[in-house]
mmCIF file of C-alpha atoms in Angstrom:
data_model
loop_
_atom_site.group_PDB
_atom_site.id
_atom_site.type_symbol
_atom_site.label_atom_id
_atom_site.label_comp_id
_atom_site.label_asym_id
_atom_site.label_seq_id
_atom_site.Cartn_x
_atom_site.Cartn_y
_atom_site.Cartn_z
ATOM 1 C CA UNK A 1074 -13.402 -0.966 -15.133
ATOM 2 C CA UNK A 1075 -11.229 0.394 -12.351
ATOM 3 C CA UNK A 1076 -8.310 -1.860 -11.512
ATOM 4 C CA UNK A 1077 -5.507 -1.710 -9.004
ATOM 5 C CA UNK A 1078 -2.935 -4.471 -9.444
ATOM 6 C CA UNK A 1079 -0.448 -5.132 -6.661
ATOM 7 C CA UNK A 1080 2.857 -6.962 -6.910
ATOM 8 C CA UNK A 1081 6.001 -7.521 -4.895
ATOM 9 C CA UNK A 1082 4.813 -9.527 -1.922
ATOM 10 C CA UNK A 1083 6.494 -12.684 -0.702
ATOM 11 C CA UNK A 1084 8.426 -14.379 2.061
ATOM 12 C CA UNK A 1085 11.278 -12.494 3.723
ATOM 13 C CA UNK A 1086 13.371 -13.020 6.834
ATOM 14 C CA UNK A 1087 13.139 -10.656 9.799
ATOM 15 C CA UNK A 1088 15.232 -7.577 9.146
ATOM 16 C CA UNK A 1089 14.798 -7.925 5.399
ATOM 17 C CA UNK A 1090 13.191 -5.657 2.825
ATOM 18 C CA UNK A 1091 10.448 -5.777 0.231
ATOM 19 C CA UNK A 1092 9.030 -3.296 -2.247
ATOM 20 C CA UNK A 1093 5.348 -3.427 -3.119
ATOM 21 C CA UNK A 1094 3.917 -1.847 -6.255
ATOM 22 C CA UNK A 1095 0.332 -1.007 -7.162
ATOM 23 C CA UNK A 1096 -0.496 -0.013 -10.717
ATOM 24 C CA UNK A 1097 -3.751 1.818 -11.409
ATOM 25 C CA UNK A 1098 -5.725 1.424 -14.597
ATOM 26 C CA UNK A 1099 -6.706 5.087 -15.036
ATOM 27 C CA UNK A 1100 -4.616 8.209 -15.533
ATOM 28 C CA UNK A 1101 -7.009 10.227 -13.346
ATOM 29 C CA UNK A 1102 -5.654 8.404 -10.285
ATOM 30 C CA UNK A 1103 -2.757 10.835 -10.341
ATOM 31 C CA UNK A 1104 -4.941 13.539 -8.760
ATOM 32 C CA UNK A 1105 -6.237 11.388 -5.893
ATOM 33 C CA UNK A 1106 -4.771 10.168 -2.610
ATOM 34 C CA UNK A 1107 -3.512 6.609 -2.699
ATOM 35 C CA UNK A 1108 -2.097 4.327 -0.073
ATOM 36 C CA UNK A 1109 -1.816 0.991 1.621
ATOM 37 C CA UNK A 1110 -3.667 -0.919 4.297
ATOM 38 C CA UNK A 1111 -2.899 -4.344 5.691
ATOM 39 C CA UNK A 1112 -4.838 -7.113 7.354
ATOM 40 C CA UNK A 1113 -3.266 -9.785 9.529
ATOM 41 C CA UNK A 1114 -5.097 -13.034 10.360
ATOM 42 C CA UNK A 1115 -7.784 -12.427 12.958
ATOM 43 C CA UNK A 1116 -7.282 -8.665 12.923
ATOM 44 C CA UNK A 1117 -9.020 -5.696 11.364
ATOM 45 C CA UNK A 1118 -7.649 -4.002 8.277
ATOM 46 C CA UNK A 1119 -5.457 -1.058 9.285
ATOM 47 C CA UNK A 1120 -3.891 1.915 7.580
ATOM 48 C CA UNK A 1121 -0.188 1.533 6.808
ATOM 49 C CA UNK A 1122 0.616 4.612 4.728
ATOM 50 C CA UNK A 1123 -1.066 7.248 2.613
ATOM 51 C CA UNK A 1124 0.197 9.717 0.020
ATOM 52 C CA UNK A 1125 -1.578 12.651 -1.578
ATOM 53 C CA UNK A 1126 -1.253 13.660 -5.207
ATOM 54 C CA UNK A 1127 1.247 16.304 -4.122
ATOM 55 C CA UNK A 1128 3.386 13.844 -2.201
ATOM 56 C CA UNK A 1129 2.362 14.513 1.387
ATOM 57 C CA UNK A 1130 2.519 11.348 3.442
ATOM 58 C CA UNK A 1131 1.349 9.889 6.699
ATOM 59 C CA UNK A 1132 2.133 6.560 8.338
ATOM 60 C CA UNK A 1133 0.933 4.244 11.048
ATOM 61 C CA UNK A 1134 3.091 4.619 14.155
ATOM 62 C CA UNK A 1135 4.114 0.966 13.890
ATOM 63 C CA UNK A 1136 5.867 1.491 10.536
ATOM 64 C CA UNK A 1137 7.300 5.010 10.871
ATOM 65 C CA UNK A 1138 10.994 5.070 10.079
ATOM 66 C CA UNK A 1139 10.856 1.648 8.406
ATOM 67 C CA UNK A 1140 8.343 2.029 5.551
ATOM 68 C CA UNK A 1141 8.268 4.633 2.795
ATOM 69 C CA UNK A 1142 5.318 5.306 0.513
ATOM 70 C CA UNK A 1143 5.881 6.989 -2.849
ATOM 71 C CA UNK A 1144 4.128 7.388 -6.168
ATOM 72 C CA UNK A 1145 4.777 7.891 -9.848
ATOM 73 C CA UNK A 1146 1.909 9.948 -11.256
ATOM 74 C CA UNK A 1147 2.967 9.297 -14.843
ATOM 75 C CA UNK A 1148 2.693 5.549 -14.319
ATOM 76 C CA UNK A 1149 -0.360 5.814 -12.011
ATOM 77 C CA UNK A 1150 1.557 3.658 -9.558
ATOM 78 C CA UNK A 1151 2.021 3.772 -5.797
ATOM 79 C CA UNK A 1152 4.887 2.007 -4.018
ATOM 80 C CA UNK A 1153 5.593 0.824 -0.498
ATOM 81 C CA UNK A 1154 9.231 0.322 0.413
ATOM 82 C CA UNK A 1155 9.426 -1.842 3.539
ATOM 83 C CA UNK A 1156 12.682 -2.154 5.482
ATOM 84 C CA UNK A 1157 13.640 -3.761 8.794
ATOM 85 C CA UNK A 1158 10.664 -6.064 8.484
ATOM 86 C CA UNK A 1159 9.334 -7.763 11.596
ATOM 87 C CA UNK A 1160 7.193 -10.889 12.025
ATOM 88 C CA UNK A 1161 4.323 -8.635 13.119
ATOM 89 C CA UNK A 1162 4.364 -7.040 9.661
ATOM 90 C CA UNK A 1163 3.025 -10.314 8.264
ATOM 91 C CA UNK A 1164 -0.301 -9.559 6.577
ATOM 92 C CA UNK A 1165 -2.108 -9.179 3.290
ATOM 93 C CA UNK A 1166 -1.321 -5.710 1.968
ATOM 94 C CA UNK A 1167 -3.967 -3.849 -0.025
ATOM 95 C CA UNK A 1168 -3.473 -0.684 -2.018
ATOM 96 C CA UNK A 1169 -6.306 1.783 -2.523
ATOM 97 C CA UNK A 1170 -7.234 5.010 -4.264
ATOM 98 C CA UNK A 1171 -9.747 7.556 -2.959
ATOM 99 C CA UNK A 1172 -11.657 8.993 -5.923
ATOM 100 C CA UNK A 1173 -14.580 11.421 -5.904
ATOM 101 C CA UNK A 1174 -16.986 8.480 -6.258
ATOM 102 C CA UNK A 1175 -15.416 6.382 -3.516
ATOM 103 C CA UNK A 1176 -12.546 4.124 -2.594
ATOM 104 C CA UNK A 1177 -11.222 1.348 -4.784
ATOM 105 C CA UNK A 1178 -9.107 -1.527 -3.522
ATOM 106 C CA UNK A 1179 -6.550 -3.820 -5.048
ATOM 107 C CA UNK A 1180 -6.793 -7.578 -4.682
ATOM 108 C CA UNK A 1181 -4.093 -7.766 -2.017
ATOM 109 C CA UNK A 1182 -0.620 -9.255 -1.866
ATOM 110 C CA UNK A 1183 0.707 -11.492 0.901
ATOM 111 C CA UNK A 1184 3.758 -10.435 2.890
ATOM 112 C CA UNK A 1185 5.184 -13.031 5.257
ATOM 113 C CA UNK A 1186 8.081 -12.224 7.575
ATOM 114 C CA UNK A 1187 9.535 -15.376 9.031
ATOM 115 C CA UNK A 1188 12.830 -17.140 9.581
#
């Protein structure tokens, strides 16, 4: 059974940092694009960052320069380093992997930015 397990969410003050991790259950994930979306209350889920197997990345305009996506293909894990966090970054963050048979999602991890 395909599993993506996220960790690293929590409560942080504005201007702070968090690092999210997402561990995949299958070694084949190393050849597929992976990334992160987020969903704030009352809003649609939106792309945050994406990374290919070769390390090419793209980001939502709202997080460019503040967030960094990376991956460890040996550990089948994708990371999201979030700096200079703002209250508007508050959301549930979901990792995903795009395989040949479709997209799989993690269960989500809550990130709350508040003083």
